[in-house]
Coordinates of C-alpha atoms in Angstrom, one line a residue:
G1 CA -10.6 -21.8 -19.1
V2 CA -8.3 -18.8 -19.9
D3 CA -5.3 -19.7 -22.1
Y4 CA -2.7 -17.6 -20.3
A5 CA 0.2 -19.1 -22.3
T6 CA -1.3 -17.8 -25.5
A7 CA -3.0 -14.6 -24.2
V8 CA -0.2 -13.0 -22.2
P9 CA 2.5 -12.9 -24.9
S10 CA -0.1 -11.6 -27.4
F11 CA -1.1 -8.7 -25.1
E12 CA 2.6 -7.9 -24.3
R13 CA 3.4 -7.7 -28.0
L14 CA 0.4 -5.4 -28.6
D15 CA 1.5 -3.2 -25.6
S16 CA 5.0 -2.9 -27.2
I17 CA 3.3 -1.8 -30.6
L18 CA 1.0 0.7 -28.9
R19 CA 3.9 2.3 -26.9
A20 CA 6.0 2.5 -30.1
R21 CA 3.3 4.0 -32.3
A22 CA 0.2 5.7 -31.2
P23 CA -2.8 4.3 -33.2
S24 CA -4.8 6.5 -35.5
A25 CA -8.2 7.8 -34.5
S26 CA -9.8 4.8 -36.3
E27 CA -7.6 2.4 -34.5
S28 CA -8.0 4.0 -31.0
S29 CA -10.1 1.1 -29.9
L30 CA -6.9 -1.0 -29.8
Y31 CA -6.3 0.7 -26.4
Y32 CA -9.3 -1.3 -25.2
S33 CA -7.0 -4.3 -25.1
Y34 CA -5.5 -2.9 -21.9
F35 CA -8.7 -3.4 -20.0
D36 CA -9.2 -6.9 -21.6
Y37 CA -5.7 -7.8 -20.4
A38 CA -6.3 -6.4 -17.0
E39 CA -9.5 -8.5 -16.6
L40 CA -7.5 -11.5 -17.6
L41 CA -4.8 -10.7 -15.1
L42 CA -7.4 -10.3 -12.3
V43 CA -8.7 -13.7 -13.1
G44 CA -5.2 -15.0 -12.6
T45 CA -4.8 -12.8 -9.4
E46 CA -1.8 -11.0 -10.9
N47 CA -3.1 -7.8 -9.3
Q48 CA -0.1 -5.6 -9.5
K49 CA 0.1 -6.2 -13.3
A50 CA -3.6 -5.7 -13.6
L51 CA -3.4 -2.3 -11.8
K52 CA -0.7 -1.1 -14.2
C53 CA -2.8 -2.2 -17.2
I54 CA -5.9 -0.4 -15.8
D55 CA -4.0 2.8 -15.2
R56 CA -2.6 2.6 -18.8
F57 CA -6.2 2.1 -20.0
I58 CA -7.5 5.1 -18.1
E59 CA -4.6 7.2 -19.4
T60 CA -5.3 6.3 -23.0
S61 CA -9.1 5.9 -23.0
P62 CA -10.6 8.4 -20.5
D63 CA -13.8 8.6 -22.5
Y64 CA -14.5 4.8 -22.5
Y65 CA -18.3 4.2 -22.4
E66 CA -18.2 1.9 -19.3
M67 CA -15.7 3.6 -17.0
E68 CA -17.6 2.3 -14.0
K69 CA -16.4 -1.2 -14.8
V70 CA -12.8 0.1 -15.2
Y71 CA -12.8 1.9 -11.9
N72 CA -14.4 -1.0 -10.2
A73 CA -11.8 -3.4 -11.5
R74 CA -9.1 -1.0 -10.4
G75 CA -10.6 -1.0 -6.9
V76 CA -10.6 -4.7 -6.9
A77 CA -6.9 -4.9 -7.8
L78 CA -6.1 -2.4 -5.0
F79 CA -8.3 -4.2 -2.5
R80 CA -6.5 -7.5 -3.1
I81 CA -3.1 -5.9 -2.4
D82 CA -4.6 -4.4 0.8
Q83 CA -4.5 -0.8 -0.3
Y84 CA -7.9 -0.1 1.1
E85 CA -8.0 3.7 1.0
K86 CA -7.1 3.8 -2.6
A87 CA -9.5 1.0 -3.4
A88 CA -12.3 3.0 -1.8
D89 CA -11.5 6.0 -4.0
S90 CA -11.7 3.9 -7.1
F91 CA -15.0 2.3 -6.0
K92 CA -16.4 5.8 -5.3
K93 CA -15.4 6.8 -8.9
A94 CA -17.2 3.8 -10.3
M95 CA -20.3 4.7 -8.4
A96 CA -20.1 8.3 -9.6
A97 CA -19.7 7.1 -13.2
N98 CA -22.8 4.9 -13.0
P99 CA -24.9 5.2 -9.8
D100 CA -27.0 2.1 -10.9
Y101 CA -23.9 -0.2 -11.1
M102 CA -24.0 -2.3 -7.9
A103 CA -20.6 -4.0 -7.9
P104 CA -18.6 -1.1 -6.4
R105 CA -21.2 -0.6 -3.6
V106 CA -20.8 -4.2 -2.6
N107 CA -17.0 -4.0 -2.8
L108 CA -16.9 -0.7 -0.9
R109 CA -18.6 -2.5 2.0
G110 CA -15.7 -4.9 2.2
V111 CA -13.2 -2.0 2.4
F112 CA -15.1 -0.3 5.2
L113 CA -15.3 -3.6 7.3
R114 CA -11.5 -3.9 7.1
V115 CA -10.8 -0.1 7.8
N116 CA -13.3 -0.3 10.7
A117 CA -11.5 -3.3 12.1
V118 CA -8.2 -1.5 12.3
E119 CA -9.9 1.6 13.8
Q120 CA -11.3 -0.6 16.5
A121 CA -7.9 -2.1 17.3
M122 CA -6.5 1.5 17.4
L123 CA -9.1 2.5 19.9
S124 CA -8.3 -0.4 22.1
H125 CA -4.6 0.5 21.8
R126 CA -5.3 4.1 22.8
L127 CA -7.3 2.9 25.8
G128 CA -4.4 0.7 27.0
N129 CA -6.2 -2.5 26.3
Y130 CA -3.1 -3.9 24.6
E131 CA -4.0 -7.7 24.6
A132 CA -7.4 -6.9 23.1
A133 CA -5.8 -4.6 20.5
L134 CA -3.2 -7.2 19.7
K135 CA -6.0 -9.9 19.2
Q136 CA -8.0 -7.5 17.0
V137 CA -5.1 -6.6 14.7
D138 CA -4.0 -10.2 14.5
N139 CA -7.5 -11.2 13.3
L140 CA -7.4 -8.5 10.7
L141 CA -3.9 -9.5 9.5
I142 CA -5.2 -13.1 8.8
I143 CA -7.2 -11.6 5.8
A144 CA -5.2 -8.5 5.2
T145 CA -1.7 -9.7 5.4
S146 CA 0.0 -6.6 3.9
Y147 CA -2.2 -3.8 5.1
L148 CA 0.4 -1.3 6.2
P149 CA -1.7 0.6 8.9
A150 CA -2.4 -2.8 10.6
L151 CA 1.3 -3.9 10.4
R152 CA 2.3 -0.5 11.8
L153 CA -0.3 -0.8 14.6
K154 CA 0.9 -4.2 15.5
G155 CA 4.4 -3.0 15.9
D156 CA 3.2 -0.1 18.0
I157 CA 1.2 -2.4 20.3
L158 CA 4.2 -4.7 20.8
R159 CA 6.4 -1.7 21.5
D160 CA 3.9 -0.4 24.2
M161 CA 3.8 -4.0 25.7
G162 CA 7.6 -3.8 26.2
R163 CA 8.2 -6.3 23.5
D164 CA 10.8 -4.2 21.7
G165 CA 12.5 -7.1 19.8
E166 CA 9.2 -8.2 18.2
A167 CA 8.2 -4.6 17.5
L168 CA 11.4 -4.0 15.7
D169 CA 11.0 -7.1 13.6
Y170 CA 7.5 -5.8 12.5
Y171 CA 8.9 -2.4 11.7
Q172 CA 11.7 -3.9 9.8
S173 CA 9.4 -6.0 7.7
I174 CA 7.4 -2.9 6.8
V175 CA 10.4 -0.9 5.7
A176 CA 11.9 -3.8 3.7
E177 CA 8.7 -4.4 1.8
N178 CA 7.6 -0.7 1.3
P179 CA 10.7 1.5 1.7
E180 CA 9.3 4.5 -0.1
D181 CA 5.7 4.5 1.4
P182 CA 5.1 7.5 3.5
I183 CA 4.1 5.4 6.5
T184 CA 7.7 4.2 6.8
Y185 CA 8.7 7.7 7.9
G186 CA 7.2 7.2 11.3
V187 CA 8.1 3.5 11.4
R188 CA 11.8 4.5 11.0
L189 CA 11.5 6.9 13.9
E190 CA 10.2 4.2 16.1
M191 CA 12.9 1.8 14.9
A192 CA 15.6 4.3 15.8
R193 CA 14.1 4.8 19.3
I194 CA 14.1 1.1 19.9
L195 CA 17.7 0.7 18.7
E196 CA 18.7 3.6 20.8
R197 CA 17.2 1.9 23.9
Q198 CA 19.1 -1.2 22.9
G199 CA 22.4 0.7 22.7
E200 CA 22.6 0.4 19.0
L201 CA 23.3 4.1 18.4
K202 CA 25.0 3.5 15.0
G203 CA 22.0 1.4 13.9
A204 CA 19.7 4.1 15.0
L205 CA 21.7 6.7 13.0
E206 CA 21.6 4.6 9.9
V207 CA 17.8 4.2 10.1
L208 CA 17.4 8.0 10.6
G209 CA 19.7 8.6 7.7
A210 CA 17.4 6.5 5.4
N211 CA 14.5 8.7 6.5
A212 CA 16.4 11.9 5.8
S213 CA 17.4 10.7 2.2
R214 CA 13.9 9.5 1.3
F215 CA 11.8 12.2 2.9
S216 CA 13.8 15.4 2.6
K217 CA 10.8 17.8 2.5
V218 CA 8.9 16.9 5.7
P219 CA 7.9 20.1 7.5
N220 CA 9.3 20.6 10.9
D221 CA 11.2 17.3 10.3
P222 CA 12.0 15.6 13.6
T223 CA 14.4 13.2 11.9
R224 CA 17.2 15.8 11.6
A225 CA 16.9 16.7 15.2
E226 CA 17.2 13.0 16.1
I227 CA 20.2 12.6 13.9
I228 CA 22.0 15.6 15.6
R229 CA 21.1 14.2 19.0
I230 CA 22.4 10.7 18.4
M231 CA 25.5 11.9 16.7
D232 CA 26.2 14.0 19.8
L233 CA 25.6 10.8 22.0
L234 CA 28.1 8.9 19.8
Q235 CA 30.7 11.6 20.2
K236 CA 30.3 11.5 23.9
K237 CA 30.4 7.8 24.1
P238 CA 33.8 6.5 25.6

């Protein structure tokens, strides 16, 4: 098997050396160690670390002779952390690099199955079939536990079913795990609306303030209008 105890410290030492001193032209193949390390990390399902190594490898060795394998590995790492849209982009790059390489085609099918599942749940939700939508999104979340569009959709379904407390819990879990992700902009707006309905105006204002500080360049930003409106409500509150 893979000797992680020996391999990981060795790769980390080499990474420190490469960052401190760029190798000469004759030593440039040392950068290939990043991809070797990434493949090791993927075997150990350390997907976030693998992704960083692959990105470092792409940065340092853009002319590597088997880039299709690099982009496919990147797609696998992204797929495993439920970032399906980004995974699809990487698999497509792998296919473009070598149309005869079959692995990314197979992997891309797995992405489409999951994206299609959330789109089906979204359709049920839009049609008002909330129970069906909830069942569909729950089935997806069994295998894609951290897929943000699915988590957001479940919160929206629960909200529309009148289950504000459960919806708020889902929204809060998204924000806690992914505070800077663009999807949290809309999530915080929904959180603020629920908190306002619950009479928690200060809590709503705090959530909106987090939006304003993180996403300061949103065009026609509704967050600021909501902040002004809720501050006005607080001033009028006896």
